Short mmCIF file of C-alpha atoms and ligand atoms in Angstrom, two decimals:
data_model
loop_
_atom_site.label_atom_id
_atom_site.label_comp_id
_atom_site.label_asym_id
_atom_site.label_seq_id
_atom_site.Cartn_x
_atom_site.Cartn_y
_atom_site.Cartn_z
CA UNK A 1 -26.64 26.77 -11.75
CA UNK A 2 -25.48 25.41 -15.08
CA UNK A 3 -22.90 27.59 -16.79
CA UNK A 4 -23.16 28.68 -20.39
CA UNK A 5 -20.41 27.18 -22.51
CA UNK A 6 -19.05 30.20 -24.37
CA UNK A 7 -16.89 28.08 -26.66
CA UNK A 8 -20.16 26.82 -28.16
CA UNK A 9 -21.52 30.26 -29.08
CA UNK A 10 -23.35 30.41 -32.38
CA UNK A 11 -22.27 32.86 -35.11
CA UNK A 12 -23.13 34.10 -38.56
CA UNK A 13 -21.61 32.04 -41.32
CA UNK A 14 -21.09 34.63 -44.04
CA UNK A 15 -20.76 38.29 -44.79
CA UNK A 16 -23.96 38.42 -46.77
CA UNK A 17 -25.71 36.57 -43.96
CA UNK A 18 -24.73 39.25 -41.45
CA UNK A 19 -25.91 42.06 -43.65
CA UNK A 20 -29.16 40.26 -44.36
CA UNK A 21 -29.76 39.56 -40.68
CA UNK A 22 -28.86 43.07 -39.51
CA UNK A 23 -30.79 44.69 -42.35
CA UNK A 24 -33.61 42.26 -41.62
CA UNK A 25 -33.64 43.52 -38.06
CA UNK A 26 -33.55 47.15 -39.11
CA UNK A 27 -36.12 46.89 -41.89
CA UNK A 28 -39.53 46.11 -40.53
CA UNK A 29 -42.69 47.67 -39.23
CA UNK A 30 -40.57 50.61 -38.11
CA UNK A 31 -40.19 51.59 -41.76
CA UNK A 32 -43.50 50.58 -43.21
CA UNK A 33 -45.90 51.16 -40.32
CA UNK A 34 -44.22 53.52 -37.87
CA UNK A 35 -42.41 55.97 -40.10
CA UNK A 36 -45.49 56.97 -42.14
CA UNK A 37 -47.67 57.31 -39.08
CA UNK A 38 -45.16 59.34 -37.05
CA UNK A 39 -44.11 61.48 -40.02
CA UNK A 40 -47.80 62.04 -40.75
CA UNK A 41 -48.31 63.40 -37.25
CA UNK A 42 -45.11 65.42 -37.11
CA UNK A 43 -45.04 67.56 -40.19
CA UNK A 44 -44.05 65.26 -43.08
CA UNK A 45 -41.06 66.63 -44.99
CA UNK A 46 -39.59 68.62 -42.10
CA UNK A 47 -39.67 65.46 -40.01
CA UNK A 48 -38.09 63.45 -42.81
CA UNK A 49 -35.17 65.88 -43.09
CA UNK A 50 -34.41 65.83 -39.37
CA UNK A 51 -34.76 62.08 -39.38
CA UNK A 52 -32.23 61.73 -42.20
CA UNK A 53 -29.79 64.01 -40.41
CA UNK A 54 -30.04 61.89 -37.30
CA UNK A 55 -29.48 58.68 -39.21
CA UNK A 56 -26.19 60.03 -40.51
CA UNK A 57 -24.90 61.98 -37.53
CA UNK A 58 -26.11 59.78 -34.69
CA UNK A 59 -27.52 56.54 -36.10
CA UNK A 60 -24.50 55.25 -37.99
CA UNK A 61 -22.05 56.10 -35.16
CA UNK A 62 -24.27 54.40 -32.59
CA UNK A 63 -24.60 51.38 -34.86
CA UNK A 64 -20.84 51.10 -35.29
CA UNK A 65 -20.42 51.50 -31.55
CA UNK A 66 -22.82 48.67 -30.90
CA UNK A 67 -21.04 46.38 -33.35
CA UNK A 68 -17.74 47.29 -31.71
CA UNK A 69 -18.98 46.51 -28.21
CA UNK A 70 -20.62 43.28 -29.32
CA UNK A 71 -17.77 41.86 -31.29
CA UNK A 72 -15.22 42.83 -28.70
CA UNK A 73 -17.29 41.58 -25.81
CA UNK A 74 -18.56 38.38 -27.49
CA UNK A 75 -21.62 38.43 -25.25
CA UNK A 76 -25.18 39.60 -24.87
CA UNK A 77 -25.50 43.35 -24.09
CA UNK A 78 -25.23 42.94 -20.32
CA UNK A 79 -22.42 40.41 -20.51
CA UNK A 80 -20.48 42.41 -23.08
CA UNK A 81 -20.27 45.53 -20.90
CA UNK A 82 -19.46 43.39 -17.89
CA UNK A 83 -16.67 41.62 -19.70
CA UNK A 84 -15.19 44.79 -21.16
CA UNK A 85 -15.36 46.75 -17.91
CA UNK A 86 -15.74 44.29 -15.03
CA UNK A 87 -16.86 45.60 -11.69
CA UNK A 88 -18.13 48.88 -13.10
CA UNK A 89 -21.74 50.00 -13.51
CA UNK A 90 -21.60 50.01 -17.34
CA UNK A 91 -23.42 46.70 -17.44
CA UNK A 92 -26.51 48.63 -16.33
CA UNK A 93 -26.75 49.96 -19.89
CA UNK A 94 -27.11 46.36 -20.93
CA UNK A 95 -29.88 45.84 -18.40
CA UNK A 96 -31.66 48.95 -19.65
CA UNK A 97 -31.42 47.60 -23.19
CA UNK A 98 -32.88 44.29 -22.16
CA UNK A 99 -35.76 46.08 -20.44
CA UNK A 100 -36.29 48.06 -23.64
CA UNK A 101 -36.38 44.82 -25.60
CA UNK A 102 -39.30 43.61 -23.46
CA UNK A 103 -41.20 46.85 -24.02
CA UNK A 104 -40.50 47.12 -27.71
CA UNK A 105 -41.44 43.56 -28.49
CA UNK A 106 -44.61 43.82 -26.43
CA UNK A 107 -46.02 46.66 -28.52
CA UNK A 108 -44.37 45.59 -31.76
CA UNK A 109 -46.08 42.22 -31.63
CA UNK A 110 -49.45 43.98 -31.45
CA UNK A 111 -48.83 45.52 -34.85
CA UNK A 112 -47.22 42.35 -36.14
CA UNK A 113 -50.45 40.58 -35.21
CA UNK A 114 -52.40 43.12 -37.26
CA UNK A 115 -50.27 42.27 -40.28
CA UNK A 116 -51.25 38.63 -39.92
CA UNK A 117 -54.92 39.59 -39.94
CA UNK A 118 -54.30 41.64 -43.08
CA UNK A 119 -52.52 38.75 -44.69
CA UNK A 120 -55.49 36.57 -43.87
CA UNK A 121 -57.89 39.14 -45.34
CA UNK A 122 -55.76 39.30 -48.47
CA UNK A 123 -56.00 35.55 -48.87
CA UNK A 124 -59.76 35.63 -48.40
CA UNK A 125 -60.10 38.64 -50.74
CA UNK A 126 -61.55 40.68 -47.88
CA UNK A 127 -60.65 44.13 -49.26
CA UNK A 128 -62.26 43.70 -52.62
CA UNK A 129 -64.59 46.51 -53.70
CA UNK A 130 -64.19 48.43 -50.43
CA UNK A 131 -64.00 52.23 -50.42
CA UNK A 132 -61.40 54.04 -48.27
CA UNK A 133 -64.03 54.79 -45.64
CA UNK A 134 -65.17 51.19 -45.56
CA UNK A 135 -61.56 50.12 -45.15
CA UNK A 136 -61.22 52.49 -42.20
CA UNK A 137 -64.31 51.06 -40.60
CA UNK A 138 -63.16 47.53 -41.23
CA UNK A 139 -59.92 48.24 -39.43
CA UNK A 140 -61.56 49.72 -36.39
CA UNK A 141 -64.05 46.85 -36.15
CA UNK A 142 -61.15 44.44 -36.15
CA UNK A 143 -59.27 46.43 -33.52
CA UNK A 144 -62.29 46.79 -31.26
CA UNK A 145 -63.11 43.10 -31.52
CA UNK A 146 -60.27 42.31 -29.16
CA UNK A 147 -60.11 38.56 -29.59
CA UNK A 148 -58.61 38.25 -33.08
CA UNK A 149 -55.84 40.81 -32.51
CA UNK A 150 -54.78 38.87 -29.41
CA UNK A 151 -54.86 35.53 -31.20
CA UNK A 152 -52.77 36.86 -34.07
CA UNK A 153 -50.31 38.36 -31.65
CA UNK A 154 -49.86 35.03 -29.93
CA UNK A 155 -49.39 33.32 -33.31
CA UNK A 156 -46.77 35.88 -34.23
CA UNK A 157 -44.87 35.47 -30.98
CA UNK A 158 -44.96 31.74 -31.51
CA UNK A 159 -43.42 32.09 -34.98
CA UNK A 160 -40.73 34.40 -33.59
CA UNK A 161 -39.89 31.99 -30.80
CA UNK A 162 -39.66 29.10 -33.20
CA UNK A 163 -37.05 30.81 -35.37
CA UNK A 164 -35.05 32.11 -32.41
CA UNK A 165 -35.07 28.68 -30.91
CA UNK A 166 -33.52 27.24 -34.05
CA UNK A 167 -30.52 29.51 -33.57
CA UNK A 168 -28.59 32.17 -35.43
CA UNK A 169 -27.33 30.34 -38.46
CA UNK A 170 -30.13 27.96 -39.29
CA UNK A 171 -32.91 30.29 -38.22
CA UNK A 172 -32.28 33.99 -38.55
CA UNK A 173 -29.66 34.04 -41.26
CA UNK A 174 -31.28 31.55 -43.57
CA UNK A 175 -34.63 33.29 -43.77
CA UNK A 176 -33.39 36.86 -43.87
CA UNK A 177 -31.12 36.22 -46.83
CA UNK A 178 -33.84 35.03 -49.16
CA UNK A 179 -36.73 37.22 -48.22
CA UNK A 180 -35.45 40.75 -47.79
CA UNK A 181 -34.56 41.33 -51.46
CA UNK A 182 -37.99 40.22 -52.64
CA UNK A 183 -39.56 42.66 -50.24
CA UNK A 184 -37.67 45.56 -51.77
CA UNK A 185 -38.88 44.85 -55.28
CA UNK A 186 -42.46 44.70 -54.10
CA UNK A 187 -42.39 48.06 -52.35
CA UNK A 188 -40.94 49.61 -55.48
CA UNK A 189 -43.91 48.40 -57.50
CA UNK A 190 -46.34 49.77 -54.93
CA UNK A 191 -44.55 53.13 -54.99
CA UNK A 192 -45.06 53.35 -58.73
CA UNK A 193 -48.78 52.66 -58.39
CA UNK A 194 -49.13 55.15 -55.56
CA UNK A 195 -47.44 58.07 -57.30
CA UNK A 196 -49.49 57.55 -60.44
CA UNK A 197 -52.80 57.84 -58.58
CA UNK A 198 -54.79 60.96 -59.44
CA UNK A 199 -54.10 63.57 -56.74
CA UNK A 200 -50.82 61.97 -55.69
CA UNK A 201 -48.83 65.21 -55.99
CA UNK A 202 -50.11 66.57 -52.74
CA UNK A 203 -48.74 63.55 -50.93
CA UNK A 204 -45.32 63.99 -52.51
CA UNK A 205 -45.35 67.63 -51.44
CA UNK A 206 -46.22 66.59 -47.93
CA UNK A 207 -43.29 64.19 -47.85
CA UNK A 208 -40.68 66.29 -49.64
CA UNK A 209 -41.56 69.99 -49.32
CA UNK A 210 -40.58 71.00 -45.83
CA UNK A 211 -42.53 73.45 -43.73
CA UNK A 212 -40.01 74.23 -41.03
CA UNK A 213 -42.55 76.00 -38.88
CA UNK A 214 -43.81 72.54 -37.96
CA UNK A 215 -40.65 71.73 -36.03
CA UNK A 216 -41.05 71.66 -32.26
CA UNK A 217 -38.86 70.07 -29.56
CA UNK A 218 -41.21 67.13 -29.57
CA UNK A 219 -40.92 66.66 -33.34
CA UNK A 220 -37.15 66.59 -32.95
CA UNK A 221 -37.28 63.99 -30.19
CA UNK A 222 -39.73 61.91 -32.24
CA UNK A 223 -37.35 62.01 -35.20
CA UNK A 224 -34.43 60.92 -33.05
CA UNK A 225 -36.43 58.09 -31.49
CA UNK A 226 -37.65 56.98 -34.89
CA UNK A 227 -34.12 57.02 -36.36
CA UNK A 228 -32.80 54.83 -33.54
CA UNK A 229 -35.83 52.56 -33.58
CA UNK A 230 -35.69 52.09 -37.31
CA UNK A 231 -32.00 51.22 -37.25
CA UNK A 232 -32.58 48.79 -34.35
CA UNK A 233 -30.14 50.61 -32.11
CA UNK A 234 -29.99 51.96 -28.59
CA UNK A 235 -30.96 48.77 -26.82
CA UNK A 236 -28.31 46.23 -27.68
CA UNK A 237 -29.84 44.36 -30.61
CA UNK A 238 -26.79 45.12 -32.68
CA UNK A 239 -24.48 44.45 -29.75
CA UNK A 240 -25.97 40.98 -29.75
CA UNK A 241 -25.71 40.58 -33.52
CA UNK A 242 -22.23 42.13 -33.42
CA UNK A 243 -21.16 39.39 -31.07
CA UNK A 244 -22.00 36.84 -33.78
CA UNK A 245 -19.93 38.62 -36.45
CA UNK A 246 -16.61 36.98 -37.25
CA UNK A 247 -13.36 38.83 -36.57
CA UNK A 248 -12.66 38.89 -40.30
CA UNK A 249 -15.78 40.74 -41.34
CA UNK A 250 -15.81 44.48 -41.81
CA UNK A 251 -17.88 46.32 -39.26
CA UNK A 252 -17.89 49.74 -40.95
CA UNK A 253 -19.09 48.42 -44.30
CA UNK A 254 -21.75 46.37 -42.61
CA UNK A 255 -23.03 49.42 -40.74
CA UNK A 256 -23.13 51.60 -43.87
CA UNK A 257 -24.95 48.98 -45.90
CA UNK A 258 -27.50 48.33 -43.21
CA UNK A 259 -28.16 52.02 -42.57
CA UNK A 260 -28.42 52.73 -46.29
CA UNK A 261 -30.82 49.86 -46.92
CA UNK A 262 -33.00 50.80 -43.97
CA UNK A 263 -33.19 54.45 -44.94
CA UNK A 264 -33.94 53.58 -48.54
CA UNK A 265 -36.88 51.46 -47.45
CA UNK A 266 -38.15 54.22 -45.16
CA UNK A 267 -38.17 56.73 -47.99
CA UNK A 268 -39.84 54.20 -50.29
CA UNK A 269 -42.48 53.54 -47.65
CA UNK A 270 -43.16 57.26 -47.50
CA UNK A 271 -43.46 57.43 -51.28
CA UNK A 272 -45.78 54.44 -51.26
CA UNK A 273 -48.08 55.73 -48.53
CA UNK A 274 -48.45 59.52 -48.68
CA UNK A 275 -49.58 59.97 -52.29
CA UNK A 276 -52.30 57.41 -51.61
CA UNK A 277 -53.20 59.01 -48.27
CA UNK A 278 -53.93 62.29 -50.03
CA UNK A 279 -55.47 60.70 -53.11
CA UNK A 280 -57.96 58.85 -50.88
CA UNK A 281 -58.62 61.80 -48.59
CA UNK A 282 -57.25 60.07 -45.49
CA UNK A 283 -55.90 62.24 -42.66
CA UNK A 284 -52.08 61.88 -42.60
CA UNK A 285 -52.16 62.31 -38.81
CA UNK A 286 -54.53 59.35 -38.50
CA UNK A 287 -52.12 57.49 -36.20
CA UNK A 288 -51.28 53.81 -35.81
CA UNK A 289 -53.97 52.72 -38.27
CA UNK A 290 -52.60 54.82 -41.15
CA UNK A 291 -50.94 52.19 -43.32
CA UNK A 292 -53.58 49.59 -42.55
CA UNK A 293 -56.27 51.73 -44.06
CA UNK A 294 -54.15 53.14 -46.89
CA UNK A 295 -52.42 50.11 -48.35
CA UNK A 296 -55.49 47.97 -49.10
CA UNK A 297 -56.88 51.01 -50.92
CA UNK A 298 -53.83 51.12 -53.19
CA UNK A 299 -54.22 47.44 -53.99
CA UNK A 300 -57.81 48.09 -55.03
CA UNK A 301 -56.43 50.38 -57.72
CA UNK A 302 -53.97 47.86 -59.13
CA UNK A 303 -54.53 45.30 -61.83
CA UNK A 304 -54.13 41.95 -60.09
CA UNK A 305 -54.63 43.72 -56.76
CA UNK A 306 -55.49 40.45 -55.08
CA UNK A 307 -52.02 39.08 -55.70
CA UNK A 308 -50.18 42.30 -54.90
CA UNK A 309 -51.94 42.55 -51.61
CA UNK A 310 -51.25 38.91 -50.85
CA UNK A 311 -47.56 39.21 -51.66
CA UNK A 312 -47.18 42.47 -49.88
CA UNK A 313 -48.68 41.39 -46.59
CA UNK A 314 -46.82 38.12 -46.76
CA UNK A 315 -43.56 39.97 -47.06
CA UNK A 316 -44.56 42.53 -44.45
CA UNK A 317 -45.14 39.68 -42.03
CA UNK A 318 -41.69 38.38 -42.87
CA UNK A 319 -40.05 41.79 -42.54
CA UNK A 320 -41.67 42.10 -39.13
CA UNK A 321 -40.51 38.61 -38.25
CA UNK A 322 -36.86 39.31 -39.06
CA UNK A 323 -37.16 42.27 -36.68
CA UNK A 324 -38.97 40.49 -33.85
CA UNK A 325 -36.47 37.66 -33.86
CA UNK A 326 -33.67 40.18 -33.38
CA UNK A 327 -35.45 41.67 -30.38
CA UNK A 328 -36.24 38.32 -28.81
CA UNK A 329 -32.66 37.22 -29.44
CA UNK A 330 -31.44 39.99 -27.09
CA UNK A 331 -33.45 38.59 -24.21
CA UNK A 332 -32.71 34.96 -25.04
CA UNK A 333 -28.96 35.57 -25.30
CA UNK A 334 -29.10 37.33 -21.95
CA UNK A 335 -31.12 34.62 -20.22
CA UNK A 336 -29.07 31.77 -21.57
CA UNK A 337 -25.63 33.31 -21.12
CA UNK A 338 -26.15 35.02 -17.80
CA UNK A 339 -28.66 32.79 -16.06
CA UNK A 340 -27.21 29.61 -17.49
CA UNK A 341 -30.55 28.22 -18.63
CA UNK A 342 -30.81 26.33 -21.92
CA UNK A 343 -31.57 28.25 -25.08
CA UNK A 344 -34.84 26.42 -25.39
CA UNK A 345 -35.99 27.29 -21.90
CA UNK A 346 -34.77 30.87 -22.27
CA UNK A 347 -36.85 31.21 -25.43
CA UNK A 348 -39.98 29.83 -23.79
CA UNK A 349 -39.70 32.00 -20.67
CA UNK A 350 -38.91 35.21 -22.57
CA UNK A 351 -41.69 34.62 -25.09
CA UNK A 352 -44.24 33.91 -22.38
CA UNK A 353 -43.48 37.07 -20.39
CA UNK A 354 -43.40 39.32 -23.44
CA UNK A 355 -46.60 37.86 -24.85
CA UNK A 356 -48.46 38.55 -21.62
CA UNK A 357 -47.36 42.20 -21.55
CA UNK A 358 -48.10 42.35 -25.27
CA UNK A 359 -51.69 41.17 -24.85
CA UNK A 360 -52.37 44.17 -22.62
CA UNK A 361 -50.91 46.44 -25.29
CA UNK A 362 -53.17 44.90 -27.90
CA UNK A 363 -56.27 45.18 -25.75
CA UNK A 364 -55.41 48.77 -24.90
CA UNK A 365 -55.79 49.52 -28.61
CA UNK A 366 -59.30 48.04 -28.58
CA UNK A 367 -61.73 46.96 -25.86
CA UNK A 368 -59.56 48.33 -23.03
CA UNK A 369 -58.83 51.69 -24.62
CA UNK A 370 -60.34 53.62 -21.75
CA UNK A 371 -57.98 52.15 -19.22
CA UNK A 372 -55.22 54.73 -18.95
CA UNK A 373 -51.90 54.70 -17.18
CA UNK A 374 -50.47 58.20 -16.66
CA UNK A 375 -53.14 59.38 -19.06
CA UNK A 376 -51.97 57.05 -21.84
CA UNK A 377 -52.95 53.66 -23.13
CA UNK A 378 -50.61 50.81 -22.25
CA UNK A 379 -49.59 50.64 -25.91
CA UNK A 380 -48.69 54.32 -26.20
CA UNK A 381 -46.96 54.29 -22.84
CA UNK A 382 -44.66 51.41 -23.78
CA UNK A 383 -44.10 52.80 -27.26
CA UNK A 384 -43.24 56.28 -26.03
CA UNK A 385 -41.09 55.15 -23.12
CA UNK A 386 -39.05 52.73 -25.15
CA UNK A 387 -38.67 54.64 -28.42
CA UNK A 388 -38.38 58.20 -27.15
CA UNK A 389 -36.72 57.64 -23.78
CA UNK A 390 -34.91 54.31 -23.46
CA UNK A 391 -33.43 54.18 -26.96
CA UNK A 392 -31.99 57.72 -26.92
CA UNK A 393 -30.68 57.14 -23.39
CA UNK A 394 -29.18 53.82 -24.47
CA UNK A 395 -27.65 55.43 -27.56
CA UNK A 396 -26.17 58.18 -25.39
CA UNK A 397 -24.41 55.79 -23.03
CA UNK A 398 -23.30 53.48 -25.83
CA UNK A 399 -21.41 56.25 -27.64
CA UNK A 400 -20.02 57.58 -24.35
CA UNK A 401 -18.74 54.11 -23.55
CA UNK A 402 -17.06 53.68 -26.91
CA UNK A 403 -15.80 57.26 -27.01
CA UNK A 404 -14.47 57.67 -23.51
CA UNK A 405 -14.20 54.30 -21.81
CA UNK A 406 -13.20 51.61 -24.27
CA UNK A 407 -10.13 53.51 -25.43
CA UNK A 408 -9.28 54.71 -28.91
CA UNK A 409 -6.73 51.93 -29.45
CA UNK A 410 -9.26 49.22 -28.76
CA UNK A 411 -11.87 50.89 -30.91
CA UNK A 412 -9.46 51.25 -33.79
CA UNK A 413 -8.34 47.70 -33.36
CA UNK A 414 -11.92 46.49 -33.65
CA UNK A 415 -12.97 48.75 -36.53
CA UNK A 416 -9.83 48.05 -38.56
CA UNK A 417 -9.72 44.30 -37.81
CA UNK A 418 -6.40 44.74 -35.99
CA UNK A 419 -4.99 47.05 -38.63
CA UNK A 420 -5.95 44.96 -41.67
CA UNK A 421 -8.40 47.64 -42.83
CA UNK A 422 -7.40 51.26 -43.15
CA UNK A 423 -10.14 52.83 -41.02
CA UNK A 424 -9.20 56.36 -42.10
CA UNK A 425 -12.42 57.68 -40.64
CA UNK A 426 -11.36 56.78 -37.11
CA UNK A 427 -10.51 60.32 -35.99
CA UNK A 428 -13.80 61.70 -37.23
CA UNK A 429 -15.61 58.76 -35.68
CA UNK A 430 -14.02 59.41 -32.30
CA UNK A 431 -15.04 63.07 -32.39
CA UNK A 432 -18.60 62.07 -33.18
CA UNK A 433 -18.91 59.44 -30.46
CA UNK A 434 -17.09 61.52 -27.87
CA UNK A 435 -18.74 64.86 -28.44
CA UNK A 436 -21.16 65.39 -31.29
CA UNK A 437 -23.55 62.47 -30.80
CA UNK A 438 -23.78 62.61 -26.98
CA UNK A 439 -24.13 66.40 -26.91
CA UNK A 440 -26.81 66.28 -29.60
CA UNK A 441 -28.79 63.62 -27.76
CA UNK A 442 -28.45 65.48 -24.46
CA UNK A 443 -29.64 68.76 -25.99
CA UNK A 444 -32.66 67.12 -27.58
CA UNK A 445 -33.57 65.52 -24.29
CA UNK A 446 -33.18 68.60 -22.15
CA UNK A 447 -34.96 70.67 -24.74
CA UNK A 448 -37.93 68.32 -24.73
CA UNK A 449 -38.02 68.29 -20.95
CA UNK A 450 -38.12 72.07 -21.07
CA UNK A 451 -34.85 72.35 -19.14
CA UNK A 452 -33.16 74.03 -22.06
CA UNK A 453 -34.82 76.54 -24.34
CA UNK A 454 -33.84 77.83 -27.73
N1 LIG B 1 -35.85 48.37 -36.55
C1 LIG B 1 -37.01 47.54 -36.42
C2 LIG B 1 -38.04 48.05 -37.42
O1 LIG B 1 -37.84 49.06 -38.04
C3 LIG B 1 -37.55 47.49 -35.03
C4 LIG B 1 -36.54 47.21 -33.99
C5 LIG B 1 -36.26 48.14 -33.02
C6 LIG B 1 -35.82 46.03 -34.00
C7 LIG B 1 -35.31 47.94 -32.06
C8 LIG B 1 -34.84 45.80 -33.04
C9 LIG B 1 -34.59 46.75 -32.09
O2 LIG B 1 -39.07 47.47 -37.59
#
């Protein structure tokens, strides 16, 4: 078998490139599509508060841990653990992450395909003059049709593969740097339109006025899963990206910036969606379709709505793309570094397998919705297993590894760039990754499983 030449590993070329790529990975459908739909089903403001707590107390430490493992290991998630602790079972965490990448991308590409359809409808002015109920119907017709969602999904996977194939510097970094800032400006404009709709106040209350009686063990687990998912952590995406970060760049600052940007976009997405949801009389617990029926309605209420809608869906496609490439990159880095196959072949094989699983996810949201596995559709099963089980489990072992196995000296060395940076937070960080984060994740898990009751 051909061996991968590690001296030829690709890397990010600049600080701003890293932040753009990592933020590009974090910011995506998780913020715009998943957060509103999951928050809508899990109590709105109360969910948001728990989510924010988890981002700070668990998300940022896990993110820093992933960067540390990646940059120190200089490998894909499996290879990094294996190199740092040879002959020990830690590399299984890497394998679990790679499995999660397959699952996540399979269901993510379903939704990404939907965004392409919505971009196409924006171009062809397909939303014009439609009432909220007509928009709802239009969405379900599209979903039930079966063929178009699958075609768009394949197109999306093809786009993802093409960028990944081009490599880190010329592919991922180049696109992320230009497009993410434009996206931010656009959401801001949509927020302004949404909160000035008549009846918007109720939506803002839903998002910001907590009703703590809505909190259940499941809501807490959902918030944890969503925080990890949104930050792209728990499965090795940021181990992989971390391995492309140069030894001179600052890991802590990168992690703070990425987490801050991602959280900002999540809150903005909430502000954009919920006022409109209530103004249009849509059920906030509507589910996966929520933003697809809400957003076109907002555009109907905007002067120049045709262009706003066009721009928005274009950028949403791109935001999704900068996330899907980061997921595919995990698998491709693993295949090419560990199996010694060329990057091109690794990309083709990974894309083909994921697309096939993904097609079943897409169909399970439409024509095959009655086919259930363990009482759930294929889509929900993969979504739940990866986001609420694999990511928290991955996050748990990642912090345990950094806290207890890698050794404080090594961690400090990595986070301070061998003492060049001060890294004053190191003691606090160690307490969090050794005790606070793992205990919190374990409690949430056991609580949800009913093994621990409060
Ligand atoms: N964070 C991405 C989003 O919010 C999704 C993602 C999850 C990407 C896990 C990589 C790893 O859209």
